[in-house]
Coordinates of C-alpha atoms in Angstrom, one line a residue:
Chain A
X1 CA 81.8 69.6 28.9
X2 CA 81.1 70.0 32.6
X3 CA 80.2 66.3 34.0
X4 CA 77.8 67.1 37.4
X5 CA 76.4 64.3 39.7
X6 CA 72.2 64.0 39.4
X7 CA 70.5 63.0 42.3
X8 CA 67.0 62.4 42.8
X9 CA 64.7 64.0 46.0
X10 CA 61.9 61.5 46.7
X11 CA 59.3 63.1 49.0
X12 CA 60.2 64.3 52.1
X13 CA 60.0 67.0 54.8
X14 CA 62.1 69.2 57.1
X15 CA 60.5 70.7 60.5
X16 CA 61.1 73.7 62.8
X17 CA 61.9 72.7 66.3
X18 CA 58.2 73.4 67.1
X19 CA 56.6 71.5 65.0
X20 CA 58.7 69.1 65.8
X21 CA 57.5 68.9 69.7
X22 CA 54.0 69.2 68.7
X23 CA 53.9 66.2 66.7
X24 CA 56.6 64.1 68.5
X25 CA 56.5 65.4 72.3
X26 CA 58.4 68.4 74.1
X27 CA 62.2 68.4 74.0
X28 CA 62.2 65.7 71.2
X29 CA 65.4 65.6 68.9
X30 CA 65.4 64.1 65.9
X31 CA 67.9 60.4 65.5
X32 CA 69.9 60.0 62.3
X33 CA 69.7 56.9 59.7
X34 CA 72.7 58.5 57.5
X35 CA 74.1 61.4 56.0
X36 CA 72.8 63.0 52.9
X37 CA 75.1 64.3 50.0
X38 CA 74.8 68.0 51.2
X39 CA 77.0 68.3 54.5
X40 CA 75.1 68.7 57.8
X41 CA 72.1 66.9 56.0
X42 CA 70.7 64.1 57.1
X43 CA 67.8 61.6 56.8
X44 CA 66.0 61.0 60.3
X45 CA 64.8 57.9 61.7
X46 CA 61.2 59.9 62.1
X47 CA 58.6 59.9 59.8
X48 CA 55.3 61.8 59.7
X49 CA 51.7 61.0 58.4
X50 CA 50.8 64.1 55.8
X51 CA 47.4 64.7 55.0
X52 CA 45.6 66.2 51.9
X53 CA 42.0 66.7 51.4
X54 CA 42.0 63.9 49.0
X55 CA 44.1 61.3 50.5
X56 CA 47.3 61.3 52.7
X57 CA 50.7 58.6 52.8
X58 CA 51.5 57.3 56.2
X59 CA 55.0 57.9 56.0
X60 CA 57.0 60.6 54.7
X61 CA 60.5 60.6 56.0
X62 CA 62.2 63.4 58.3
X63 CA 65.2 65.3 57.0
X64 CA 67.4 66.9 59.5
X65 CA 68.2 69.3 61.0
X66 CA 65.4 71.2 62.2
X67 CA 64.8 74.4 60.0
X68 CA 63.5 77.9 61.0
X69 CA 60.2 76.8 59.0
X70 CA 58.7 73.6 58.0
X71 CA 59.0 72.2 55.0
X72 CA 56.8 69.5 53.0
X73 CA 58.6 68.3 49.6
X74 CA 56.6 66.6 47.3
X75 CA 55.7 66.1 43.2
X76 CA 53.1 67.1 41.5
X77 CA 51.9 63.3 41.4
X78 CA 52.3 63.6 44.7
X79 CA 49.9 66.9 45.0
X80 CA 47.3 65.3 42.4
X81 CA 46.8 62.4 44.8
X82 CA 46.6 64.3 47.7
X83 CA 45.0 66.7 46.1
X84 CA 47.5 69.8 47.3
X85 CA 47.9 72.7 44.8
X86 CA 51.9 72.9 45.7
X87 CA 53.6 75.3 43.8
X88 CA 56.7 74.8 42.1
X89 CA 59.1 77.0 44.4
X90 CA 63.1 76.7 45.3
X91 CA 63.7 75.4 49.0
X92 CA 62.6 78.0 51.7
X93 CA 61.0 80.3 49.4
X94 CA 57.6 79.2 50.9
X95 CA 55.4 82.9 50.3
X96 CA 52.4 81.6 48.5
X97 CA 53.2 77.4 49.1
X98 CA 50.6 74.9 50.3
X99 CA 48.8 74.1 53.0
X100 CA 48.2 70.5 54.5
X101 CA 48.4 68.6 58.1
X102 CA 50.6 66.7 60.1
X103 CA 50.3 63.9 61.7
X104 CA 52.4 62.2 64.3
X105 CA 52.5 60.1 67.4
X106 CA 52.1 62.7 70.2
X107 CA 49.9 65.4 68.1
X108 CA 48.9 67.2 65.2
X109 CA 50.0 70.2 63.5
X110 CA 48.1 72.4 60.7
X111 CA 50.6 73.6 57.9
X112 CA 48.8 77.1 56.4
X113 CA 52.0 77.0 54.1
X114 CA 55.4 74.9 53.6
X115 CA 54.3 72.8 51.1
X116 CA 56.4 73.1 47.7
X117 CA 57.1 71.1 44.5
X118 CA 61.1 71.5 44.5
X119 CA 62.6 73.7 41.9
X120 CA 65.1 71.7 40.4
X121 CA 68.3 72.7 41.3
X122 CA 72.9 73.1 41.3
X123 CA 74.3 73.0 44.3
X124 CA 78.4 73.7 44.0
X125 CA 80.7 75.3 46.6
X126 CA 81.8 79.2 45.9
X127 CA 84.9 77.8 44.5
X128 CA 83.2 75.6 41.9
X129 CA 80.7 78.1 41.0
X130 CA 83.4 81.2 40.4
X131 CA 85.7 78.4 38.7
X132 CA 82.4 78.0 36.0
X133 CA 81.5 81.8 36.1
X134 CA 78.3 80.7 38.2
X135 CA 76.2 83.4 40.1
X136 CA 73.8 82.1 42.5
X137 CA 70.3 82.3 41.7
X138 CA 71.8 82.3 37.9
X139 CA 69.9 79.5 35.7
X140 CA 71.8 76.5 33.9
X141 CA 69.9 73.6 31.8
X142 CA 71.2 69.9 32.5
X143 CA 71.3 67.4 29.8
X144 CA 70.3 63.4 30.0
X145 CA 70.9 60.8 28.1
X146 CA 69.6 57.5 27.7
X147 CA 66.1 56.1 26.1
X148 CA 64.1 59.1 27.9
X149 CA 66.7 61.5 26.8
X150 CA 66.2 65.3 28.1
X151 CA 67.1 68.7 28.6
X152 CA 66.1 70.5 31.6
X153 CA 66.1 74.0 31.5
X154 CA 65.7 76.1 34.5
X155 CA 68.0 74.6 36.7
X156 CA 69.0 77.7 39.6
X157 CA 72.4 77.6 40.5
X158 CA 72.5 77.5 44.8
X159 CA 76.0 78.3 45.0
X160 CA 77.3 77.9 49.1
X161 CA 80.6 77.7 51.0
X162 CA 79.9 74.0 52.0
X163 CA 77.8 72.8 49.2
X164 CA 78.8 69.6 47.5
X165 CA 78.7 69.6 43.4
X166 CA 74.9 67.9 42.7
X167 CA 71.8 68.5 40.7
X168 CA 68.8 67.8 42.2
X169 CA 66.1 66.6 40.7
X170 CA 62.3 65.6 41.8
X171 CA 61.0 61.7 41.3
X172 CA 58.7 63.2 38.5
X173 CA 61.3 64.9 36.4
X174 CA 64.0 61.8 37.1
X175 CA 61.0 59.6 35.7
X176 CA 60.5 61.7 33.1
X177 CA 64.5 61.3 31.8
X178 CA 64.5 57.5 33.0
X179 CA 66.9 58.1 35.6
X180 CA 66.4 55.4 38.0
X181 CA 69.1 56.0 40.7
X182 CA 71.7 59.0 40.9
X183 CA 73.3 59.3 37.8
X184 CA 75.4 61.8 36.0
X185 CA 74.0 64.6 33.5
X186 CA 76.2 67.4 31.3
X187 CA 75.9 71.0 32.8
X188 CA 74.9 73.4 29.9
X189 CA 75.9 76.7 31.0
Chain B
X1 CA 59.2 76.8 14.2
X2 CA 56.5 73.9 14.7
X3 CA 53.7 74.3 16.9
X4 CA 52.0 71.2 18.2
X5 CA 49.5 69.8 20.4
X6 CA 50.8 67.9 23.8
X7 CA 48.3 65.8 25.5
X8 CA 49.0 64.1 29.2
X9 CA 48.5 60.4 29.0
X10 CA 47.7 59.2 32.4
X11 CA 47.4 55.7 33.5
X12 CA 45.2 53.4 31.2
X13 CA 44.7 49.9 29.3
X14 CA 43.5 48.1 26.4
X15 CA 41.6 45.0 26.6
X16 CA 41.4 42.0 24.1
X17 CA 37.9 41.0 24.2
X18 CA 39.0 37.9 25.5
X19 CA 40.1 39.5 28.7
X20 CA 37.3 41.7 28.7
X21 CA 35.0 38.9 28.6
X22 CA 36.8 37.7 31.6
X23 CA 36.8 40.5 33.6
X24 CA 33.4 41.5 32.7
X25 CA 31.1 38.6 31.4
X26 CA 30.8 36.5 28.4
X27 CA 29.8 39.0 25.1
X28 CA 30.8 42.0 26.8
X29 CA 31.2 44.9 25.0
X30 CA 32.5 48.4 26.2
X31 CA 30.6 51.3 26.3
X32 CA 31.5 54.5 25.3
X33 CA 32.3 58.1 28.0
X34 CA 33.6 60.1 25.5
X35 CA 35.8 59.9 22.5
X36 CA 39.8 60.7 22.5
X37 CA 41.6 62.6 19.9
X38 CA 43.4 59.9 17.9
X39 CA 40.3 59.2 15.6
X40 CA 38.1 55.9 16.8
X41 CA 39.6 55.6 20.0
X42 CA 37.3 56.4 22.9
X43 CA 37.4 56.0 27.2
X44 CA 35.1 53.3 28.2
X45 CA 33.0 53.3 31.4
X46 CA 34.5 50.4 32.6
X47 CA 37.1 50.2 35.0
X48 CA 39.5 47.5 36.1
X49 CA 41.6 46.5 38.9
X50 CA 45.1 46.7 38.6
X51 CA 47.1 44.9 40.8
X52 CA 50.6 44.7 41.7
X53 CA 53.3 43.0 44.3
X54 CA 53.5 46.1 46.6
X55 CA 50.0 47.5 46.3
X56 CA 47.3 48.2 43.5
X57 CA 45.2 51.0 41.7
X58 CA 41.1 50.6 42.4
X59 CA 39.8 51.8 39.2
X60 CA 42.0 52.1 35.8
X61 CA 40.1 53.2 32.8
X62 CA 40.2 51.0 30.4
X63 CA 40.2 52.6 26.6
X64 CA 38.7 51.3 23.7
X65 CA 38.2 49.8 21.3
X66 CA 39.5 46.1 22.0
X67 CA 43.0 45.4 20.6
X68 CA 44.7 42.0 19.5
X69 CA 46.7 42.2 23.2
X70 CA 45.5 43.6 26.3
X71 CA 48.0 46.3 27.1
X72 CA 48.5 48.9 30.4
X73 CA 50.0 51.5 30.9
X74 CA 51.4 53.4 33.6
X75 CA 54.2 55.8 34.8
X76 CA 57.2 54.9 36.1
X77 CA 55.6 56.5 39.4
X78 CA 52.9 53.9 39.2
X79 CA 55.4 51.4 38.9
X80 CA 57.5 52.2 41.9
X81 CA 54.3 52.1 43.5
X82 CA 52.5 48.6 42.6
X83 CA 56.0 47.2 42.4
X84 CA 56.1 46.5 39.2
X85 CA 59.0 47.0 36.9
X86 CA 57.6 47.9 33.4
X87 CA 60.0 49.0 30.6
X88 CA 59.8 52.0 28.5
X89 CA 58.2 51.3 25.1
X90 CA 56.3 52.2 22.5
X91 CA 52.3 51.1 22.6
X92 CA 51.7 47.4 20.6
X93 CA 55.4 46.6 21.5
X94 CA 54.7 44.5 23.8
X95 CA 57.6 41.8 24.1
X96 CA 60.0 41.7 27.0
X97 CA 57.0 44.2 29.1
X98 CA 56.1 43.2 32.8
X99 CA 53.3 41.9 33.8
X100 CA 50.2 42.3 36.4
X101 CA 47.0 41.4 37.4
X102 CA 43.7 42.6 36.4
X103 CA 40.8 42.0 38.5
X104 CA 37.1 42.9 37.1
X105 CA 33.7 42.2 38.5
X106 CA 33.2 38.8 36.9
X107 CA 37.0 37.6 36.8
X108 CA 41.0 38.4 36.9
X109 CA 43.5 37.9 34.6
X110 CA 47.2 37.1 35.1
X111 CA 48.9 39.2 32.8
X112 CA 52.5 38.0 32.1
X113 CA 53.1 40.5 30.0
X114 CA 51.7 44.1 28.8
X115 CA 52.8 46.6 31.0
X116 CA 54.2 49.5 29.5
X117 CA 55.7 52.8 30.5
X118 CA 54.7 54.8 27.1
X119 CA 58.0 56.1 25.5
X120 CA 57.0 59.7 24.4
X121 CA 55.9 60.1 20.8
X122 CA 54.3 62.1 17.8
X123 CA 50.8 61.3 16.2
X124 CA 50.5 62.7 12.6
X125 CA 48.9 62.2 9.7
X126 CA 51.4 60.4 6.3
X127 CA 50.7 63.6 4.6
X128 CA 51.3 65.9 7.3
X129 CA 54.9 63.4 7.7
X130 CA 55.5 64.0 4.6
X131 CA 55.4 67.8 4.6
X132 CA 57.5 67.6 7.3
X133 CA 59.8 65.3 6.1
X134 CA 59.4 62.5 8.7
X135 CA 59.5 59.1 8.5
X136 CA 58.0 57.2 10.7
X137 CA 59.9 55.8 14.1
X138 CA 62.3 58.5 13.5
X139 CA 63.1 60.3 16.7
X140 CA 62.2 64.1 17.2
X141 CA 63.0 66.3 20.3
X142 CA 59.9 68.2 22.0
X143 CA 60.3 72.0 23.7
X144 CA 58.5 73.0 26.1
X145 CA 58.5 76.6 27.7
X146 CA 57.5 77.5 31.4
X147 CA 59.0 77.7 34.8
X148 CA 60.1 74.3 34.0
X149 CA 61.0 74.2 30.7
X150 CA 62.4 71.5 28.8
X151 CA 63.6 69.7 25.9
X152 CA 62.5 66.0 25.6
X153 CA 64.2 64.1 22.8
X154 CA 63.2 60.7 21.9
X155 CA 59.8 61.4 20.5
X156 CA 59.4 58.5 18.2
X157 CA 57.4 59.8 15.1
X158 CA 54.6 57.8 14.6
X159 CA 52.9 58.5 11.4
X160 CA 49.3 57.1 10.1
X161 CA 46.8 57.8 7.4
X162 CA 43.9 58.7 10.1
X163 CA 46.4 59.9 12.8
X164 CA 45.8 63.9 14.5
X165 CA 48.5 65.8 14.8
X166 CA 49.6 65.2 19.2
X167 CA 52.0 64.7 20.8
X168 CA 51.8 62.3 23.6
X169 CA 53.6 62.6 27.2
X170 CA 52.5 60.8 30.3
X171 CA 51.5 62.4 33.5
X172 CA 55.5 62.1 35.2
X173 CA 56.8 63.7 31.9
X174 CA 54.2 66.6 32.0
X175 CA 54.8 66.9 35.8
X176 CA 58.6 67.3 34.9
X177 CA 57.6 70.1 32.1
X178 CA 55.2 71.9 34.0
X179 CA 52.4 71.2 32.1
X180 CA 49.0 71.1 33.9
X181 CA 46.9 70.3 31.4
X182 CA 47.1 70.1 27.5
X183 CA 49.2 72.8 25.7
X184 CA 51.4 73.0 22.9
X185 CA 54.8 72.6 22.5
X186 CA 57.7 73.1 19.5
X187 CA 58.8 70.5 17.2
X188 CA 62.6 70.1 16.9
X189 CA 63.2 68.1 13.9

């Protein structure tokens, strides 16, 4: 039985350095709040206004560092109420994602794609992953237990020299197996 | 292998008549949109308020008919959002649920309890239980296929002479599946 850490990606976004000028003012550089679990990642104290035709929230939070390409995270609660048509994709596949806006305090910026429902996902270092005969891009199934108990299937493994062992999982599906905070799941290989 | 229906249960509530006579006038009766599939159930016209610590929901359909207990239901999603903490459980099993307030065009009610995240189950007929050698509130596991396929156990059976055969997910367990609108899914006994 292979015990794997589950954590739980609210709604968030990553920017190129571009975007990031345009909507926060030329030169700007983003200020950490804390690390996240994957090294070099880290929440920002920033947060941007996103807009949907239907409705928008005020404040979704900043995830550094800047990226070659912008990157909107959300569910597919989230895309109903804004009323985006996000795709379910893995991180910086974003050929055929959503479109939506931008808002912050120095300007505006007009997203023709970047917006994605997360893919939910194994990350584990090159070690770990040749350890449990892992390939990357290979796909596993996670088991949860409790009162919502669940199997996931279609987990992708994201194998990388400086990942940290985690699943990640969206608000919707942590809701859906009554995870409340990170938690621990069984690897099904 | 069996198939089954899956229908997405988004956010709703049942009114006592007393409570709807508060919300909505003395001798008010609901009237009907369109009928659902469990037989004599139907959505009502009438919305309500739904309000919570953190923030609240403009217009919640209510469903009819009335019941003994007034009784909403939302995702954990929803929850999160008004700030309120409602357990998972099954519908009429009301003890130990949060409450809420409802607020209607002729009055508001305090609800202490009857807020209910619905734990996942399986409408069926006694006969259809019978061939299938259910009982009822015996637990069943759900599979769905798709790019984000899944295996939900905990699907309490719930077996009744008039009952259609459906199975019943809300919208943040759908969301985790992949499921856009109703489908089917396979029965794991």
């Amino acid at each position: 039985m292979h015990r794997v850490p589950v954590e739980i990606s609210a709604r968030h976004l990553h920017l190129s350095q571009n975007d990031l000028e345009t909507l926060f003012g030329p030169g700007y550089k983003l200020s950490k709040i804390k690390d996240l679990s994957q090294p070099g990642e880290f929440a920002a104290r920033e947060t941007v206004q996103l807009i949907g035709p239907k409705a928008s929230y005020e404040a979704v939070r900043v995830v550094g560092p800047v990226r070659r390409q912008t990157q909107v995270e959300i569910t597919a609660t989230d895309g109903r109420f804004l009323g985006i048509k996000a795709p379910v994709k893995l991180s910086g596949k974003l050929k055929g994602s959503a479109g939506a806006i931008l808002q912050g305090p120095k300007g505006r910026v007009g997203l023709k794609e970047g917006v994605i429902v997360p893919k939910r996902h194994l990350h584990l270092s090159t070690d770990q992953a040749k350890s449990l005969r892992l390939k990357n891009n290979q796909k596993v199934a996670l088991k949860l237990a409790g009162e919502r108990a669940v199997v996931f299937s279609e987990v992708v493994v994201r194998a990388g020299e400086h990942y940290r062992l985690s699943c990640h999982l969206d608000t919707d599906e942590a809701n859906a197996a009554g995870l409340k905070s990170c938690g621990y799941g069984e690897l099904i290989i």
